[in-house]
Short mmCIF file of C-alpha atoms in Angstrom, two decimals:
data_model
loop_
_atom_site.label_atom_id
_atom_site.label_comp_id
_atom_site.label_asym_id
_atom_site.label_seq_id
_atom_site.Cartn_x
_atom_site.Cartn_y
_atom_site.Cartn_z
CA PHE A 1 2.50 -11.30 -17.38
CA PHE A 2 2.64 -12.35 -13.77
CA SER A 3 0.07 -12.86 -11.07
CA LEU A 4 -0.28 -12.37 -7.37
CA GLY A 5 -0.95 -15.32 -5.13
CA ALA A 6 2.45 -16.93 -5.48
CA GLY A 7 6.07 -15.95 -5.21
CA VAL A 8 7.45 -14.27 -8.31
CA ARG A 9 10.93 -15.07 -9.55
CA ALA A 10 11.20 -14.41 -13.25
CA ARG A 11 13.22 -12.89 -16.06
CA PHE A 12 11.42 -10.73 -18.60
CA VAL A 13 12.77 -9.93 -22.04
CA GLN A 14 12.11 -6.49 -23.49
CA LEU A 15 12.21 -6.25 -27.28
CA THR A 16 12.50 -2.84 -28.92
CA VAL A 17 11.82 -2.42 -32.63
CA THR A 18 12.61 0.70 -34.66
CA ASP A 19 10.91 0.68 -38.04
CA ASN A 20 12.51 2.47 -41.01
CA PHE A 21 15.26 4.07 -38.99
CA PHE A 22 16.47 7.32 -40.54
CA GLY A 23 19.09 8.73 -38.63
CA MET A 24 21.93 9.10 -36.30
CA PRO A 25 25.46 10.04 -37.37
CA GLY A 26 27.30 7.00 -38.67
CA ILE A 27 24.14 4.90 -39.04
CA VAL A 28 22.89 3.80 -42.44
CA ALA A 29 19.29 4.93 -42.94
CA GLY A 30 16.43 2.56 -43.66
CA GLY A 31 15.49 -0.94 -42.61
CA ASP A 32 14.24 -2.30 -39.33
CA ARG A 33 16.35 -2.30 -36.19
CA VAL A 34 15.83 -4.68 -33.30
CA GLY A 35 17.29 -4.45 -29.81
CA ILE A 36 16.84 -6.74 -26.86
CA GLY A 37 17.12 -6.13 -23.15
CA GLU A 38 16.33 -7.97 -19.97
CA ILE A 39 14.45 -7.02 -16.82
CA ARG A 40 14.63 -9.25 -13.78
CA PHE A 41 12.15 -9.39 -10.93
CA ASN A 42 12.44 -11.26 -7.68
CA ALA A 43 9.79 -11.38 -5.01
CA SER A 44 10.20 -13.24 -1.76
CA ASP A 45 7.83 -16.02 -0.82
CA GLY A 46 6.26 -14.28 2.14
CA ALA A 47 5.61 -11.06 3.98
CA GLN A 48 8.82 -10.09 5.69
CA THR A 49 7.87 -7.36 8.14
CA VAL A 50 4.81 -6.38 10.13
CA MET A 51 4.20 -3.18 12.08
CA ALA A 52 1.17 -2.83 14.31
CA ALA A 53 -0.31 -0.18 16.60
CA ALA A 54 -0.64 -1.42 20.21
CA PRO A 55 -2.59 1.38 21.96
CA ASN A 56 -3.05 -0.56 25.19
CA ARG A 57 0.72 -0.30 25.61
CA PHE A 58 1.05 3.08 23.83
CA GLU A 59 3.48 1.45 21.44
CA LEU A 60 4.19 0.90 17.79
CA ARG A 61 5.45 -2.67 17.45
CA SER A 62 7.44 -4.42 14.74
CA ALA A 63 8.51 -7.97 13.91
CA THR A 64 9.89 -9.97 10.99
CA ILE A 65 9.54 -13.57 9.89
CA ALA A 66 13.20 -14.05 10.71
CA ALA A 67 12.69 -12.52 14.17
CA PRO A 68 9.06 -13.11 15.22
CA GLY A 69 7.59 -11.57 18.33
CA LEU A 70 6.37 -7.98 18.10
CA THR A 71 8.59 -5.58 20.02
CA ALA A 72 8.26 -1.84 20.53
CA VAL A 73 9.95 0.48 18.04
CA GLU A 74 8.09 3.56 19.35
CA SER A 75 6.81 4.13 22.90
CA GLY A 76 4.51 6.72 24.42
CA LEU A 77 2.55 6.81 21.18
CA ASN A 78 -1.23 6.57 20.78
CA ALA A 79 -1.09 5.53 17.12
CA TRP A 80 -4.31 4.80 15.23
CA GLY A 81 -3.85 4.47 11.46
CA LEU A 82 -0.72 3.22 9.69
CA ALA A 83 0.52 3.58 6.10
CA LEU A 84 3.73 2.65 4.34
CA ASP A 85 5.85 5.22 2.49
CA PRO A 86 8.40 2.98 0.72
CA LEU A 87 9.96 5.79 -1.31
CA ARG A 88 11.12 7.40 1.93
CA GLU A 89 11.62 4.17 3.89
CA ARG A 90 9.21 5.12 6.61
CA LEU A 91 5.96 4.14 8.23
CA VAL A 92 3.58 7.06 8.70
CA TRP A 93 0.98 7.03 11.46
CA THR A 94 -1.80 9.13 12.90
CA GLU A 95 -2.23 10.07 16.56
CA PRO A 96 -5.79 11.35 17.03
CA THR A 97 -5.24 12.67 20.54
CA SER A 98 -2.62 15.14 19.30
CA GLY A 99 -3.76 15.66 15.69
CA ARG A 100 -0.33 14.61 14.53
CA VAL A 101 0.93 12.56 11.60
CA GLY A 102 4.35 11.19 12.43
CA TRP A 103 6.79 8.76 10.88
CA THR A 104 9.06 5.93 11.96
CA GLY A 105 11.91 4.85 9.72
CA TYR A 106 12.90 1.35 8.64
CA GLY A 107 15.65 -0.10 6.47
CA SER A 108 18.41 2.47 6.11
CA ARG A 109 16.33 4.89 8.22
CA GLN A 110 15.89 2.50 11.13
CA GLY A 111 15.80 4.41 14.42
CA GLN A 112 14.83 7.71 12.82
CA GLY A 113 11.48 9.47 13.08
CA GLY A 114 9.71 12.79 13.06
CA THR A 115 6.53 14.73 12.31
CA VAL A 116 4.91 14.95 8.88
CA LEU A 117 1.94 17.12 9.84
CA SER A 118 0.60 18.71 13.02
CA GLU A 119 -3.08 19.70 13.20
CA PRO A 120 -3.99 19.91 16.93
CA ASP A 121 -7.62 20.81 16.19
CA ARG A 122 -8.18 17.68 14.12
CA VAL A 123 -8.91 14.10 15.20
CA LEU A 124 -6.93 12.15 12.62
CA HIS A 125 -7.78 8.46 12.39
CA GLY A 126 -7.38 6.55 9.12
CA ILE A 127 -4.45 7.14 6.78
CA ASP A 128 -3.14 5.80 3.48
CA ILE A 129 -0.65 6.89 0.84
CA ASP A 130 -0.71 7.34 -2.92
CA CYS A 131 2.98 6.77 -3.69
CA GLU A 132 2.65 7.64 -7.37
CA ASN A 133 1.27 11.11 -6.64
CA SER A 134 3.13 11.61 -3.33
CA ARG A 135 -0.09 12.19 -1.43
CA LEU A 136 -1.42 11.18 1.97
CA TYR A 137 -5.11 10.54 2.49
CA LEU A 138 -6.36 11.24 6.01
CA LEU A 139 -9.65 10.87 7.86
CA ASP A 140 -10.60 13.63 10.29
CA SER A 141 -13.21 12.21 12.65
CA GLY A 142 -13.61 15.59 14.30
CA SER A 143 -14.95 17.32 11.19
CA ASP A 144 -15.94 14.00 9.49
CA LEU A 145 -13.94 14.76 6.35
CA VAL A 146 -11.50 13.07 4.00
CA LEU A 147 -8.33 15.15 3.63
CA ALA A 148 -5.43 15.04 1.17
CA PHE A 149 -1.91 16.13 2.14
CA ASP A 150 0.63 16.71 -0.63
CA LEU A 151 3.99 15.42 0.58
CA GLU A 152 5.88 17.66 -1.85
CA THR A 153 4.09 21.00 -1.35
CA GLU A 154 2.92 20.20 2.23
CA VAL A 155 -0.55 21.54 1.45
CA LEU A 156 -3.55 20.01 3.27
CA THR A 157 -6.82 20.01 1.32
CA PRO A 158 -10.33 18.78 2.27
CA LEU A 159 -11.63 16.34 -0.34
CA SER A 160 -15.07 15.19 0.73
CA ALA A 161 -18.10 17.37 1.29
CA ALA A 162 -19.48 17.85 4.79
CA GLY A 163 -22.41 15.70 5.89
CA ILE A 164 -21.37 12.44 4.21
CA PHE A 165 -19.54 10.72 7.06
CA VAL A 166 -20.21 10.17 10.73
CA ARG A 167 -16.86 9.28 12.30
CA PRO A 168 -14.86 7.91 9.36
CA ASN A 169 -12.39 5.33 10.60
CA ALA A 170 -10.14 3.63 8.02
CA ILE A 171 -9.14 4.41 4.43
CA ASP A 172 -7.36 2.48 1.68
CA HIS A 173 -6.17 3.80 -1.67
CA ASP A 174 -6.51 1.58 -4.75
CA PRO A 175 -3.70 2.60 -7.13
CA GLU A 176 -5.04 0.57 -10.03
CA ASP A 177 -8.41 2.27 -10.47
CA HIS A 178 -7.55 5.35 -8.39
CA THR A 179 -10.39 4.98 -5.92
CA LEU A 180 -10.59 5.21 -2.14
CA ALA A 181 -12.36 2.81 0.22
CA VAL A 182 -13.53 4.32 3.51
CA SER A 183 -15.14 2.69 6.54
CA ASP A 184 -17.50 4.90 8.52
CA SER A 185 -18.09 3.67 12.06
CA GLY A 186 -20.74 6.25 12.90
CA SER A 187 -23.08 5.19 10.10
CA ASP A 188 -21.93 1.52 9.89
CA SER A 189 -21.17 2.00 6.19
CA ILE A 190 -18.46 1.42 3.60
CA TYR A 191 -17.85 3.96 0.84
CA GLN A 192 -15.99 3.94 -2.45
CA LEU A 193 -14.80 7.42 -3.49
CA ASP A 194 -12.96 8.81 -6.45
CA GLN A 195 -9.67 10.60 -5.80
CA GLY A 196 -11.49 13.91 -5.69
CA GLY A 197 -13.60 12.73 -2.74
CA ALA A 198 -16.91 12.18 -4.59
CA VAL A 199 -18.93 9.13 -3.55
CA LEU A 200 -19.09 6.44 -6.25
CA LYS A 201 -20.71 3.58 -4.31
CA SER A 202 -21.77 2.89 -0.74
CA LEU A 203 -22.79 -0.07 1.38
CA ALA A 204 -24.97 0.09 4.48
CA SER A 205 -26.15 -3.38 5.49
CA GLN A 206 -26.27 -5.81 8.37
CA GLU A 207 -22.80 -7.03 7.43
CA SER A 208 -21.29 -3.53 7.69
CA ASN A 209 -22.41 -3.02 11.31
CA GLY A 210 -19.34 -2.04 13.31
CA ALA A 211 -17.29 -1.44 10.14
CA TRP A 212 -13.65 -0.81 11.01
CA GLY A 213 -10.69 -1.96 8.88
CA VAL A 214 -10.84 -1.71 5.10
CA ALA A 215 -8.54 -2.93 2.30
CA CYS A 216 -8.71 -2.92 -1.50
CA ASP A 217 -7.81 -6.35 -2.86
CA PRO A 218 -4.71 -6.39 -5.11
CA ILE A 219 -5.90 -9.42 -7.10
CA SER A 220 -9.57 -8.58 -7.73
CA ASP A 221 -12.04 -5.71 -7.69
CA LEU A 222 -13.20 -6.56 -4.16
CA VAL A 223 -13.08 -4.37 -1.09
CA PHE A 224 -12.61 -6.25 2.17
CA PHE A 225 -13.63 -4.87 5.56
CA THR A 226 -13.83 -6.01 9.15
CA SER A 227 -16.89 -5.80 11.35
CA HIS A 228 -15.64 -5.06 14.85
CA ASP A 229 -19.08 -5.69 16.41
CA ARG A 230 -19.89 -8.90 14.52
CA GLY A 231 -16.39 -10.40 14.59
CA GLU A 232 -16.39 -10.93 10.83
CA LEU A 233 -14.38 -10.33 7.69
CA VAL A 234 -16.58 -9.34 4.75
CA SER A 235 -15.98 -8.74 1.04
CA TRP A 236 -17.90 -6.20 -1.04
CA ARG A 237 -17.87 -5.84 -4.81
CA PRO A 238 -18.79 -2.20 -5.52
CA ALA A 239 -19.48 -2.90 -9.20
CA ASN A 240 -22.57 -5.01 -8.48
CA GLY A 241 -23.10 -4.65 -4.71
CA GLU A 242 -22.29 -8.30 -3.94
CA VAL A 243 -21.56 -8.85 -0.23
CA THR A 244 -20.00 -12.07 1.12
CA THR A 245 -19.08 -13.01 4.68
CA VAL A 246 -15.59 -14.47 4.34
CA ALA A 247 -14.78 -15.37 7.97
CA THR A 248 -16.45 -15.37 11.37
CA GLY A 249 -15.22 -15.87 14.92
CA LEU A 250 -12.74 -13.00 15.00
CA ASP A 251 -12.20 -11.20 18.31
CA GLN A 252 -13.13 -7.55 17.67
CA PRO A 253 -11.22 -7.33 14.36
CA ARG A 254 -9.85 -3.92 13.51
CA GLY A 255 -6.94 -3.17 11.18
CA LEU A 256 -6.90 -5.05 7.89
CA GLU A 257 -4.04 -5.63 5.43
CA ILE A 258 -3.66 -7.60 2.20
CA ASP A 259 -0.10 -8.39 1.17
CA ARG A 260 1.23 -8.63 -2.38
CA PHE A 261 0.32 -12.31 -2.61
CA GLY A 262 -3.31 -11.58 -1.75
CA ARG A 263 -3.02 -12.96 1.77
CA ILE A 264 -5.35 -11.29 4.25
CA PHE A 265 -4.19 -10.26 7.72
CA CYS A 266 -6.09 -8.51 10.47
CA VAL A 267 -5.30 -7.48 14.03
CA GLU A 268 -7.85 -8.33 16.70
CA GLY A 269 -8.67 -5.52 19.11
CA GLY A 270 -9.77 -7.99 21.76
CA SER A 271 -6.86 -10.43 21.87
CA GLY A 272 -4.27 -8.32 20.08
CA ARG A 273 -3.45 -11.30 17.86
CA ILE A 274 -2.47 -10.94 14.23
CA VAL A 275 -4.55 -13.41 12.28
CA GLU A 276 -4.23 -14.60 8.68
CA VAL A 277 -7.56 -15.38 7.03
CA ASP A 278 -7.86 -17.92 4.23
CA ARG A 279 -9.91 -16.09 1.61
CA GLY A 280 -11.20 -19.37 0.19
CA THR A 281 -12.27 -21.23 3.32
CA GLY A 282 -12.46 -18.45 5.92
CA ALA A 283 -10.17 -20.46 8.20
CA LEU A 284 -8.23 -18.43 10.76
CA ALA A 285 -4.54 -18.95 11.42
CA VAL A 286 -2.72 -17.09 14.17
CA THR A 287 0.60 -15.85 12.76
CA ASP A 288 3.98 -16.04 14.44
CA PHE A 289 4.36 -12.28 14.47
CA GLY A 290 3.15 -11.89 18.06
CA THR A 291 0.51 -9.64 19.61
CA ALA A 292 -0.36 -5.95 19.63
CA PRO A 293 -2.60 -5.41 22.70
CA GLY A 294 -5.70 -3.42 21.76
CA GLY A 295 -4.47 -3.49 18.15
CA ARG A 296 -5.94 -0.86 15.85
CA ASP A 297 -4.04 -1.14 12.58
CA LEU A 298 -1.21 -3.08 10.95
CA ILE A 299 1.03 -3.00 7.90
CA VAL A 300 2.57 -6.10 6.30
CA PHE A 301 5.33 -5.44 3.80
CA ASP A 302 8.74 -6.27 2.41
CA ALA A 303 11.26 -3.66 3.50
CA ALA A 304 13.33 -4.28 0.35
CA ASP A 305 10.49 -3.08 -1.89
CA THR A 306 11.71 0.50 -2.11
CA ASP A 307 9.19 1.74 -4.67
CA GLY A 308 6.04 0.02 -3.42
CA ASP A 309 5.22 -1.75 -6.68
CA LEU A 310 5.05 -5.18 -4.97
CA LEU A 311 8.01 -6.55 -6.91
CA LEU A 312 11.72 -6.46 -6.20
CA ASP A 313 13.37 -5.54 -9.47
CA TRP A 314 17.02 -5.63 -10.39
CA TRP A 315 17.50 -1.98 -9.54
CA GLU A 316 16.28 -2.38 -5.96
CA MET A 317 18.33 -5.51 -5.46
CA ARG A 318 21.48 -3.84 -6.78
CA GLU A 319 21.02 -0.24 -5.69
CA GLY A 320 18.67 -0.63 -2.72
CA ARG A 321 16.73 2.50 -3.64
CA PRO A 322 13.85 3.58 -5.90
CA LEU A 323 14.32 4.20 -9.60
CA ARG A 324 13.77 7.88 -10.40
CA MET A 325 13.58 9.79 -13.68
CA LYS A 326 17.23 10.82 -13.41
CA ASP A 327 18.10 7.11 -13.56
CA PHE A 328 16.52 6.70 -17.01
CA VAL A 329 19.69 6.61 -19.09
CA PRO A 330 20.28 5.28 -22.62
CA VAL A 331 22.11 2.01 -22.95
CA VAL A 332 23.76 1.36 -26.33
CA GLU A 333 23.61 -2.31 -27.22
CA SER A 334 24.37 -4.55 -30.19
CA ALA A 335 27.35 -2.39 -31.18
CA GLN A 336 28.60 -5.12 -33.47
CA TYR A 337 25.63 -4.45 -35.70
CA ASN A 338 26.08 -0.68 -35.48
CA ILE A 339 22.52 -0.44 -34.12
CA PRO A 340 21.86 1.93 -31.21
CA THR A 341 19.25 0.50 -28.89
CA VAL A 342 17.96 2.79 -26.17
CA LEU A 343 16.73 0.66 -23.31
CA LEU A 344 14.68 2.44 -20.70
CA ILE A 345 13.97 0.39 -17.63
CA GLY A 346 11.33 1.80 -15.34
CA THR A 347 9.29 0.75 -12.37
CA SER A 348 5.92 1.93 -11.10
CA MET A 349 5.72 3.67 -7.75
CA SER A 350 2.15 2.76 -6.92
CA SER A 351 1.32 0.87 -3.76
CA GLY A 352 -0.91 -2.07 -3.11
CA LYS A 353 -1.21 -3.56 -6.59
CA THR A 354 1.11 -5.01 -9.16
CA THR A 355 1.53 -2.54 -11.99
CA SER A 356 4.05 -1.97 -14.74
CA GLY A 357 5.70 1.16 -16.00
#
């Protein structure tokens, strides 16, 4: 077991037991067989990279802890929503003025980019990705719908029914319980949906006035959101409807991100600052990342996490790429005991929460 909220550097032992083994050529039948393997994980102590949309400069900006100070990696771009696609080493973004979903590469794809989807008749705002199912979730504020785009088949499908939203703004996918959190600026509401687009829970209260950024918490069942109009960060527990004001005094907060350690970051639309919020005290700390003038959204991530499972496992550290099914190969161990042990080492490809696979 391991927990978020602190750096993870650990070695895990995997024990495989075969009871009453009956059969491979050259192996004596019967008895119990035991094999042992090791899986290593290593997570850095802090968020390494941030990317933020800076619409006042028509730029997408990036910085790292090692090289703070946000600088443009894309220019002439009116980006709105951002999402990380670690399997393909790219950041995907929406541009509502063109109806385009584009991508900007990082890591081994640094300097590359292109178009994922072009829908000129749509006003695409919020975006998030379900890495496990290779699916993009998009918010069309022109038709007020939630859309799903399959990255493998390239099929775009409406999920939500018409008449629910009035200018949906931001969306976050929770890979642990497979729900979606959506902020709706037109109705000043927050919604929790299932992956089929059906409404499970909703919040419309004083605290949700000016709802903008939204993020599912990787270490609890809370949904956090920013109130652009009230300058607040608020938590909502859909299970019982509990609403708590976490922080005040933010300058038109917009995009919201929670990193793998549960640290909360938001970008202020007024100042363009990237602010870290202490979830316990509500204290605000301006980060060293720099500013994104008119900031709309941000992503905080570790570029070395190639599968998006929030941990850096031995495969990523050695191979620098995701583990796929073709990499699941048998490893024969304990040959001196004439015992075949098949060790399958896998890693989850979900994003935003620590999971095992």
